[in-house]
Amino acid sequence: MKIVDIVESTRPIKSNIRNAYIDFSKMTLSLVAVVTDVVRDGKPVIGYGFNSNGRYGQGALIRERFRPRVLEAAADSLLDSERDNLDPHKIWNTMMTNEKPGGHGERSVAVGTIDMAVWDAVAKIENKPLYQLLAERYGNGTPNRDVFVYAAGGYYWPGQGLEGLQREMQSYLDRGYSVVKKKIGGASLAEDCKRIEAVLKLLGPGQRLCVDANGRFDLQTAIAYARELSQYDLFWYEEAGDPLDYELQAELANHYDKPMATGENLFSMQDARNLIRYGGMRPDRDWLQFDCALSYGLVEYLRTLDMLKEYGWSASRCVPHGGHQMSLAIAAGLGLGGNESYPDLFQPYGGFPDGVKVENSIVRLPELPGIGFEGKADLYAEMRALAS
């Protein structure tokens, strides 16, 4: 049993939208296939992965560093000693050979992309949904296939206006979401409050709004927003300041007693631990958004979950960024609090397998081997073409 190839293609996910920091007009991602020599139903088992939006394709790093290390390794050094399967932890260690500690930037995205494909292959080799495999290996043995999701949108785009924003948010509510998210920080505070109030007018009982500043604010601006946002019953106030400015996040907690969220731009267990140690995050109300596809993959995410447990945090306070099926599988298998969702944006990479419906912001994951990419026709067409 061995990995015979790792194939990467850089794909556009461009869109004419922006948040408080970046626009997405030239955004790309890496699509990866990990090809094995294992045969199921007459075909080789192939695992697939891709990185989340907000970062760019990782083709150079994958081709120059991480792919060669895996393919040049002795095949038996990558095998699970307890199971007839590949070992994602050994493959991860091989990819990280000769990499210095720290520097959790672009390489964490490249490794996370391959790691996703490895786990997809491993679950397919065992002919199990990844969430079932994770529940058996690292959870309580029984996955919760019903996963909370919220609709992320509300970006700034030309000519949108308040009516365009309301139409977008209403479309999410009509599709079964009870929690929606919009961007702030890309306009003035007064204008952002008007946008917030326009969305709040649409919400009925049990429906909530999150807001996301994408790390735009300095401390004084973050506090000014906190004062205004306190008048609203928001689901959370997300990523007010730079993701590594733990002092800002800690001080902001003194000015905003309602739920906050952050973590999507922290790319290692060590950075996540520093947030928990020094960022003033409150385990009774705040949310953590670490995204395995950007932060070295599930192997590292398992370390992060172990760290959180040591510091008294529940995995249920994690609602990952990214809107991809890998995090859905982790949420179902390991008891996370849910997952982000992009109903319309960044397709075909976001969303759910075909036929999966959202009801009161809950989706029920189907029983598909691996991560379940094959159940989403438009996405699997891209993956199948890459592997061929």
Coordinates of C-alpha atoms in Angstrom, one line a residue:
M1 CA 0.0 0.0 0.0
K2 CA 1.4 3.4 -1.0
I3 CA 0.8 6.8 -2.3
V4 CA 1.7 6.8 -6.0
D5 CA 1.2 10.5 -6.8
I6 CA 0.1 13.9 -5.4
V7 CA -1.5 16.1 -8.1
E8 CA -2.1 19.8 -7.6
S9 CA -3.9 22.4 -9.7
T10 CA -4.4 26.1 -8.9
R11 CA -8.0 27.1 -9.5
P12 CA -9.8 30.5 -9.5
I13 CA -12.5 31.3 -7.0
K14 CA -12.7 34.9 -7.9
S15 CA -15.7 37.0 -7.0
N16 CA -16.5 40.7 -7.2
I17 CA -16.8 41.1 -3.5
R18 CA -14.8 42.5 -0.6
N19 CA -14.6 42.5 3.1
A20 CA -12.9 45.1 5.4
Y21 CA -9.5 44.0 4.3
I22 CA -9.3 42.3 0.9
D23 CA -11.2 41.8 -2.3
F24 CA -11.7 38.4 -3.9
S25 CA -11.3 39.5 -7.6
K26 CA -8.0 37.4 -8.0
M27 CA -8.5 34.8 -5.3
T28 CA -7.3 31.2 -6.1
L29 CA -7.0 27.9 -4.3
S30 CA -5.2 24.6 -4.7
L31 CA -7.1 21.5 -5.5
V32 CA -5.2 18.3 -4.7
A33 CA -5.6 14.6 -5.4
V34 CA -3.6 12.0 -3.4
V35 CA -3.6 8.9 -5.6
T36 CA -3.0 5.5 -3.9
D37 CA -2.4 2.0 -5.2
V38 CA -5.4 0.7 -3.2
V39 CA -8.2 -0.6 -5.4
R40 CA -11.9 -0.4 -4.4
D41 CA -14.7 -1.5 -6.8
G42 CA -12.1 -1.8 -9.6
K43 CA -10.7 1.8 -9.2
P44 CA -7.8 3.3 -7.3
V45 CA -8.7 5.1 -4.1
I46 CA -8.0 8.8 -4.5
G47 CA -8.3 11.3 -1.7
Y48 CA -9.1 15.0 -2.5
G49 CA -8.5 18.2 -0.7
F50 CA -8.4 22.0 -1.2
N51 CA -7.6 25.0 0.9
S52 CA -10.2 27.5 2.2
N53 CA -11.0 30.9 0.7
G54 CA -9.0 33.9 1.9
R55 CA -5.6 32.5 1.1
Y56 CA -4.2 31.7 -2.3
G57 CA -3.2 28.5 -4.2
Q58 CA -0.2 26.7 -2.8
G59 CA 1.1 25.0 -5.9
A60 CA 4.8 26.0 -5.6
L61 CA 5.1 24.8 -2.0
I62 CA 3.3 21.6 -2.7
R63 CA 5.4 20.8 -5.8
E64 CA 8.8 21.9 -4.5
R65 CA 8.7 20.7 -0.8
F66 CA 5.8 18.6 0.4
R67 CA 4.9 16.4 -2.6
P68 CA 8.5 15.2 -3.1
R69 CA 9.0 14.3 0.6
V70 CA 5.9 12.0 0.6
L71 CA 6.7 10.4 -2.7
E72 CA 10.4 9.8 -1.8
A73 CA 9.6 8.3 1.6
A74 CA 9.8 4.5 2.0
A75 CA 6.3 3.2 1.5
D76 CA 6.2 1.3 4.7
S77 CA 7.2 4.4 6.7
L78 CA 3.8 5.9 5.9
L79 CA 1.7 3.0 7.0
D80 CA -0.5 2.6 10.0
S81 CA 1.1 0.0 12.3
E82 CA -2.2 -1.0 13.8
R83 CA -4.4 -1.0 10.7
D84 CA -4.2 -1.9 7.0
N85 CA -4.1 1.7 6.0
L86 CA -2.1 4.8 5.5
D87 CA -1.2 6.8 8.6
P88 CA -2.0 10.5 8.3
H89 CA 0.2 11.3 11.3
K90 CA 3.3 9.7 9.7
I91 CA 2.5 11.4 6.4
W92 CA 2.3 14.7 8.2
N93 CA 5.6 14.2 9.9
T94 CA 7.2 13.3 6.6
M95 CA 5.8 16.5 5.0
M96 CA 7.2 18.5 7.9
T97 CA 10.7 17.0 7.7
N98 CA 13.4 19.7 7.7
E99 CA 10.9 22.5 8.5
K100 CA 11.9 24.8 11.4
P101 CA 9.4 25.6 14.2
G102 CA 7.3 28.7 13.8
G103 CA 6.6 30.5 10.5
H104 CA 3.0 29.3 10.4
G105 CA 2.1 31.1 7.2
E106 CA 1.7 29.8 3.7
R107 CA 3.2 26.4 4.4
S108 CA 0.4 25.6 6.9
V109 CA -2.1 26.0 4.1
A110 CA -0.1 23.7 1.7
V111 CA 0.2 21.0 4.3
G112 CA -3.4 21.4 5.4
T113 CA -4.5 20.9 1.8
I114 CA -2.6 17.6 1.3
D115 CA -3.7 16.5 4.8
M116 CA -7.3 16.9 3.8
A117 CA -6.8 14.6 0.8
V118 CA -4.9 12.1 2.9
W119 CA -7.8 11.8 5.4
D120 CA -10.3 11.4 2.6
A121 CA -8.3 8.5 1.2
V122 CA -7.8 6.9 4.6
A123 CA -11.6 6.9 5.3
K124 CA -12.3 5.6 1.8
I125 CA -9.8 2.8 2.3
E126 CA -11.9 1.8 5.3
N127 CA -15.1 2.4 3.4
K128 CA -16.4 4.7 6.1
P129 CA -17.6 8.3 6.3
L130 CA -14.7 10.4 7.7
Y131 CA -17.0 11.5 10.6
Q132 CA -17.5 7.9 11.6
L133 CA -13.8 7.1 11.4
L134 CA -13.0 10.1 13.6
A135 CA -15.7 9.3 16.2
E136 CA -14.3 5.8 16.5
R137 CA -10.6 6.8 16.7
Y138 CA -10.7 10.0 18.6
G139 CA -14.3 10.6 19.8
N140 CA -16.9 8.7 21.8
G141 CA -17.5 6.2 19.0
T142 CA -20.9 7.8 17.9
P143 CA -20.9 10.7 15.6
N144 CA -23.6 13.4 15.6
R145 CA -24.5 13.7 12.0
D146 CA -26.7 16.7 12.7
V147 CA -24.4 19.8 12.4
F148 CA -25.1 23.4 13.1
V149 CA -24.3 25.7 10.1
Y150 CA -24.6 29.4 9.6
A151 CA -24.8 31.4 6.3
A152 CA -21.8 33.6 5.7
G153 CA -22.2 36.5 3.3
G154 CA -23.0 40.2 3.5
Y155 CA -19.8 41.2 1.7
Y156 CA -19.5 44.7 0.2
W157 CA -20.0 44.7 -3.5
P158 CA -20.6 47.5 -6.1
G159 CA -24.2 48.8 -6.3
Q160 CA -25.4 46.5 -3.5
G161 CA -27.2 49.0 -1.3
L162 CA -29.4 48.1 1.7
E163 CA -32.0 46.5 -0.5
G164 CA -29.4 44.2 -2.1
L165 CA -28.1 43.2 1.3
Q166 CA -31.6 42.4 2.5
R167 CA -32.3 40.3 -0.6
E168 CA -29.2 38.3 0.0
M169 CA -29.9 37.7 3.7
Q170 CA -33.5 36.9 3.1
S171 CA -32.5 34.3 0.6
Y172 CA -30.4 32.5 3.3
L173 CA -33.3 32.6 5.7
D174 CA -35.6 31.2 3.0
R175 CA -33.2 28.3 2.5
G176 CA -33.4 27.3 6.2
Y177 CA -30.6 29.2 7.9
S178 CA -31.5 30.7 11.3
V179 CA -28.1 32.3 11.8
V180 CA -26.5 34.6 9.1
K181 CA -23.4 36.7 9.0
K182 CA -22.4 40.0 7.4
K183 CA -19.2 42.0 7.1
I184 CA -18.4 45.2 9.0
G185 CA -15.4 47.5 8.9
G186 CA -15.5 48.2 5.1
A187 CA -17.7 51.3 5.6
S188 CA -18.1 53.9 8.3
L189 CA -19.4 52.9 11.7
A190 CA -22.7 54.8 11.0
E191 CA -23.1 53.1 7.7
D192 CA -22.3 49.7 9.1
C193 CA -25.0 50.2 11.8
K194 CA -27.5 51.0 9.1
R195 CA -26.5 47.7 7.3
I196 CA -26.9 45.8 10.6
E197 CA -30.3 47.3 11.3
A198 CA -31.4 46.5 7.8
V199 CA -30.7 42.8 8.4
L200 CA -32.1 42.7 11.9
K201 CA -35.4 43.9 10.5
L202 CA -35.7 40.6 8.5
L203 CA -35.1 38.3 11.5
G204 CA -37.9 36.5 13.2
P205 CA -37.9 34.6 16.6
G206 CA -34.9 32.4 17.0
Q207 CA -33.0 34.0 14.1
R208 CA -29.7 35.7 14.8
L209 CA -27.0 37.8 13.1
C210 CA -23.2 37.6 13.3
V211 CA -20.8 40.4 12.3
D212 CA -17.3 40.1 11.1
A213 CA -14.6 42.8 10.9
N214 CA -11.9 40.5 9.3
G215 CA -9.2 41.9 11.6
R216 CA -9.5 45.5 10.4
F217 CA -9.7 47.5 13.6
D218 CA -7.2 49.0 15.9
L219 CA -8.1 49.0 19.6
Q220 CA -9.9 52.3 19.7
T221 CA -12.0 51.5 16.6
A222 CA -12.7 48.0 18.0
I223 CA -14.0 49.5 21.2
A224 CA -16.1 52.1 19.4
Y225 CA -17.7 49.4 17.4
A226 CA -18.2 47.3 20.6
R227 CA -20.1 50.2 22.2
E228 CA -22.5 50.5 19.2
L229 CA -22.8 46.7 18.7
S230 CA -23.8 46.3 22.4
Q231 CA -27.3 47.6 21.6
Y232 CA -28.0 44.7 19.3
D233 CA -28.6 41.1 20.2
L234 CA -25.8 39.6 18.0
F235 CA -24.8 36.0 17.8
W236 CA -21.2 37.2 17.8
Y237 CA -18.7 40.0 17.1
E238 CA -15.9 38.5 15.0
E239 CA -12.2 39.2 14.6
A240 CA -12.2 42.8 15.5
G241 CA -8.4 43.2 15.4
D242 CA -5.3 41.6 13.9
P243 CA -5.4 37.9 14.7
L244 CA -2.1 37.9 16.5
D245 CA -2.9 41.0 18.6
Y246 CA -3.9 39.1 21.7
E247 CA -3.7 42.1 23.9
L248 CA -6.3 43.9 21.8
Q249 CA -8.7 40.9 22.0
A250 CA -8.2 40.7 25.7
E251 CA -8.9 44.4 26.3
L252 CA -11.9 44.3 24.0
A253 CA -13.5 41.8 26.3
N254 CA -13.6 44.5 29.0
H255 CA -15.8 46.6 26.7
Y256 CA -18.0 43.9 25.1
D257 CA -19.7 41.4 27.3
K258 CA -21.6 39.5 24.6
P259 CA -20.1 36.7 22.5
M260 CA -17.0 37.2 20.4
A261 CA -15.4 35.0 17.8
T262 CA -11.9 34.7 16.3
G263 CA -9.2 32.3 15.3
E264 CA -9.6 31.7 11.6
N265 CA -6.3 33.3 10.8
L266 CA -4.3 31.3 13.4
F267 CA -2.5 28.5 11.7
S268 CA -1.0 26.3 14.4
M269 CA -1.7 24.8 17.8
Q270 CA 0.9 27.1 19.3
D271 CA -0.8 30.2 18.0
A272 CA -4.2 28.9 19.1
R273 CA -2.7 28.3 22.5
N274 CA -1.5 31.8 22.8
L275 CA -5.0 33.1 22.0
I276 CA -6.3 31.0 24.8
R277 CA -3.6 32.0 27.2
Y278 CA -3.4 35.7 26.4
G279 CA -6.4 36.7 24.3
G280 CA -9.0 37.0 27.0
M281 CA -11.4 34.6 25.3
R282 CA -14.2 33.4 27.6
P283 CA -15.1 29.7 27.3
D284 CA -18.7 30.3 28.5
R285 CA -19.7 32.5 25.6
D286 CA -17.0 33.0 23.0
W287 CA -16.3 31.0 19.8
L288 CA -13.1 29.7 18.2
Q289 CA -12.9 29.5 14.4
F290 CA -9.7 27.6 13.7
D291 CA -9.8 26.1 10.1
C292 CA -8.0 22.8 9.6
A293 CA -7.6 23.5 5.9
L294 CA -5.5 26.6 6.6
S295 CA -3.7 25.3 9.8
Y296 CA -1.7 22.2 8.8
G297 CA -4.8 20.0 8.6
L298 CA -6.6 17.6 10.9
V299 CA -3.4 16.2 12.4
E300 CA -2.6 19.6 13.9
Y301 CA -6.3 20.2 14.6
L302 CA -6.3 17.2 16.9
R303 CA -3.4 18.7 18.8
T304 CA -5.4 22.0 19.1
L305 CA -8.4 20.2 20.4
D306 CA -6.3 18.4 23.0
M307 CA -4.8 21.8 24.0
L308 CA -8.3 23.3 24.4
K309 CA -9.3 20.5 26.7
E310 CA -6.3 21.1 28.9
Y311 CA -7.4 24.8 29.3
G312 CA -10.9 23.9 30.1
W313 CA -12.5 24.6 26.7
S314 CA -15.1 22.3 25.1
A315 CA -14.7 21.3 21.5
S316 CA -18.3 22.5 21.1
R317 CA -17.0 26.2 21.2
C318 CA -15.3 25.6 17.9
V319 CA -17.1 26.6 14.8
P320 CA -14.5 26.5 12.0
H321 CA -14.1 29.0 9.2
G322 CA -14.1 27.9 5.6
G323 CA -17.4 26.4 4.8
H324 CA -16.0 23.1 3.5
Q325 CA -17.1 19.5 4.1
M326 CA -13.9 18.5 5.9
S327 CA -14.8 20.7 8.8
L328 CA -18.4 19.3 8.7
A329 CA -17.0 15.8 9.1
I330 CA -14.8 16.9 12.0
A331 CA -17.8 18.6 13.6
A332 CA -19.9 15.5 13.3
G333 CA -17.1 13.1 14.4
L334 CA -15.5 15.1 17.2
G335 CA -18.3 17.2 18.6
L336 CA -17.5 20.7 17.4
G337 CA -20.1 23.4 17.7
G338 CA -20.8 23.6 14.0
N339 CA -19.4 25.0 10.8
E340 CA -19.4 28.1 8.5
S341 CA -21.3 27.8 5.3
Y342 CA -21.2 29.7 2.0
P343 CA -24.6 29.1 0.3
D344 CA -23.6 31.0 -2.9
L345 CA -20.0 32.0 -2.8
F346 CA -16.7 30.2 -3.7
Q347 CA -18.5 27.4 -5.6
P348 CA -18.2 24.6 -6.3
Y349 CA -15.9 24.2 -3.2
G350 CA -18.3 25.3 -0.6
G351 CA -21.7 23.8 0.4
F352 CA -23.0 20.3 1.0
P353 CA -23.6 17.0 -0.9
D354 CA -26.5 17.3 -3.3
G355 CA -29.8 16.9 -1.7
V356 CA -28.7 17.9 1.8
K357 CA -31.1 20.6 3.1
V358 CA -30.7 23.2 5.8
E359 CA -33.4 23.1 8.5
N360 CA -33.2 25.7 11.3
S361 CA -29.5 26.0 10.6
I362 CA -28.9 22.2 10.9
V363 CA -27.7 19.9 8.2
R364 CA -27.7 16.1 8.4
L365 CA -24.6 14.5 6.8
P366 CA -25.2 11.6 4.5
E367 CA -23.4 8.3 4.8
L368 CA -20.8 8.7 2.1
P369 CA -17.3 7.2 2.3
G370 CA -14.5 9.7 3.0
I371 CA -15.3 13.3 3.3
G372 CA -18.2 13.0 0.9
F373 CA -17.0 15.1 -2.0
E374 CA -18.4 12.5 -4.4
G375 CA -21.9 13.5 -3.3
K376 CA -21.5 17.0 -4.7
A377 CA -21.7 16.6 -8.5
D378 CA -20.2 20.0 -9.5
L379 CA -17.3 19.7 -7.1
Y380 CA -16.6 16.0 -7.9
A381 CA -16.5 16.8 -11.6
E382 CA -13.5 19.2 -10.9
M383 CA -11.8 16.5 -8.7
R384 CA -12.3 13.7 -11.2
A385 CA -10.9 15.8 -14.0
L386 CA -7.8 16.6 -11.9
A387 CA -7.2 12.9 -11.0
S388 CA -7.6 11.7 -14.6

